[in-house]
Short mmCIF file of C-alpha atoms in Angstrom, two decimals:
data_model
loop_
_atom_site.label_atom_id
_atom_site.label_comp_id
_atom_site.label_asym_id
_atom_site.label_seq_id
_atom_site.Cartn_x
_atom_site.Cartn_y
_atom_site.Cartn_z
CA UNK A 1 12.87 -6.33 19.83
CA UNK A 2 16.32 -6.79 21.33
CA UNK A 3 18.94 -5.28 19.01
CA UNK A 4 21.80 -6.96 20.90
CA UNK A 5 21.26 -9.67 23.51
CA UNK A 6 24.74 -9.07 24.89
CA UNK A 7 23.90 -5.44 25.67
CA UNK A 8 20.38 -6.01 27.06
CA UNK A 9 20.30 -6.24 30.88
CA UNK A 10 16.90 -7.99 30.80
CA UNK A 11 18.22 -10.79 28.58
CA UNK A 12 20.03 -12.79 31.21
CA UNK A 13 20.96 -16.26 30.01
CA UNK A 14 24.67 -15.57 30.20
CA UNK A 15 26.60 -15.07 27.01
CA UNK A 16 23.64 -15.58 24.69
CA UNK A 17 25.57 -15.31 21.43
CA UNK A 18 27.67 -18.37 22.28
CA UNK A 19 24.68 -20.29 23.58
CA UNK A 20 22.15 -19.49 20.86
CA UNK A 21 24.17 -18.27 17.91
CA UNK A 22 22.29 -14.99 17.60
CA UNK A 23 22.67 -11.42 18.81
CA UNK A 24 19.56 -9.65 17.51
CA UNK A 25 16.10 -10.92 18.45
CA UNK A 26 12.60 -9.87 17.46
CA UNK A 27 9.27 -11.41 18.44
CA UNK A 28 5.69 -10.56 17.55
CA UNK A 29 2.52 -11.91 19.15
CA UNK A 30 -0.03 -14.11 17.44
CA UNK A 31 -3.35 -12.49 18.31
CA UNK A 32 -6.80 -13.92 17.55
CA UNK A 33 -9.88 -11.92 18.50
CA UNK A 34 -7.81 -9.70 20.79
CA UNK A 35 -6.35 -12.68 22.67
CA UNK A 36 -2.69 -13.69 22.38
CA UNK A 37 -2.36 -17.33 21.33
CA UNK A 38 1.39 -17.50 20.77
CA UNK A 39 4.35 -15.67 19.28
CA UNK A 40 6.81 -15.84 16.42
CA UNK A 41 10.41 -15.01 17.23
CA UNK A 42 13.40 -14.63 14.95
CA UNK A 43 17.06 -14.15 15.68
CA UNK A 44 20.09 -13.21 13.66
CA UNK A 45 23.82 -13.49 14.28
CA UNK A 46 24.60 -9.79 13.97
CA UNK A 47 23.46 -7.11 16.45
CA UNK A 48 21.41 -4.07 15.50
CA UNK A 49 17.81 -3.00 15.10
CA UNK A 50 15.61 -4.73 12.56
CA UNK A 51 14.53 -2.74 9.51
CA UNK A 52 10.93 -1.57 9.18
CA UNK A 53 10.48 -3.93 6.20
CA UNK A 54 11.66 -6.88 8.31
CA UNK A 55 9.27 -5.95 11.10
CA UNK A 56 6.39 -5.59 8.63
CA UNK A 57 7.23 -8.97 7.10
CA UNK A 58 7.26 -10.71 10.48
CA UNK A 59 3.92 -9.07 11.36
CA UNK A 60 2.51 -10.38 8.07
CA UNK A 61 3.81 -13.88 8.89
CA UNK A 62 2.17 -13.63 12.31
CA UNK A 63 -1.16 -12.62 10.75
CA UNK A 64 -0.94 -15.52 8.29
CA UNK A 65 -0.06 -17.94 11.10
CA UNK A 66 -3.15 -16.89 13.07
CA UNK A 67 -5.29 -17.48 9.98
CA UNK A 68 -3.73 -20.92 9.46
CA UNK A 69 -4.22 -21.86 13.12
CA UNK A 70 -7.84 -20.73 13.01
CA UNK A 71 -8.43 -22.69 9.78
CA UNK A 72 -7.09 -25.85 11.41
CA UNK A 73 -9.32 -25.29 14.43
CA UNK A 74 -12.36 -24.80 12.23
CA UNK A 75 -11.49 -27.84 10.11
CA UNK A 76 -11.15 -30.05 13.21
CA UNK A 77 -14.45 -28.70 14.51
CA UNK A 78 -16.09 -29.54 11.17
CA UNK A 79 -14.55 -33.02 11.19
CA UNK A 80 -15.87 -33.67 14.69
CA UNK A 81 -19.35 -32.48 13.75
CA UNK A 82 -19.33 -34.59 10.57
CA UNK A 83 -18.35 -37.67 12.59
CA UNK A 84 -21.17 -36.98 15.06
CA UNK A 85 -23.68 -36.63 12.23
CA UNK A 86 -22.44 -39.83 10.60
CA UNK A 87 -22.97 -41.71 13.87
CA UNK A 88 -26.45 -40.24 14.17
CA UNK A 89 -27.33 -41.27 10.61
CA UNK A 90 -26.11 -44.79 11.33
CA UNK A 91 -28.20 -44.96 14.49
CA UNK A 92 -31.28 -43.68 12.65
CA UNK A 93 -30.83 -46.28 9.89
CA UNK A 94 -30.50 -49.05 12.48
CA UNK A 95 -33.59 -47.78 14.28
CA UNK A 96 -35.56 -47.62 11.01
CA UNK A 97 -34.63 -51.23 10.19
CA UNK A 98 -35.65 -52.32 13.69
CA UNK A 99 -38.97 -50.43 13.44
CA UNK A 100 -39.88 -52.14 10.10
CA UNK A 101 -39.81 -55.59 11.67
#
C-alpha cells in the first residue's frame, strides 16, 4: 500500500498525481496454490491509508479472481479433452465402418 504516491520515495514516475489521477494506491497478489499469478491494484485521488474494510474487500476480490481464473483454466482443459475424445470417437466409427467391409 502506498498512502501517498507523492510522498513515497520508491514511487518514482515523477508527479504521479498529474500523470495517473491518483494519490493513494493499494495492490494485492493473486495467489493460486502458493504461486503468485497476478495482482489487483486500485488507486484513489486522495492520499491516506486504506481502511481495514477496504483492504479486506480487495483481498476478497483477489480470492474471487483466482477462483474465476482457475475455473476458466479448468473449463478450457475440459473443452480440449472433449474435443480430443470427439475426434477419437469419429476415428473409431470410421475404423468400424472400414472393418465391416
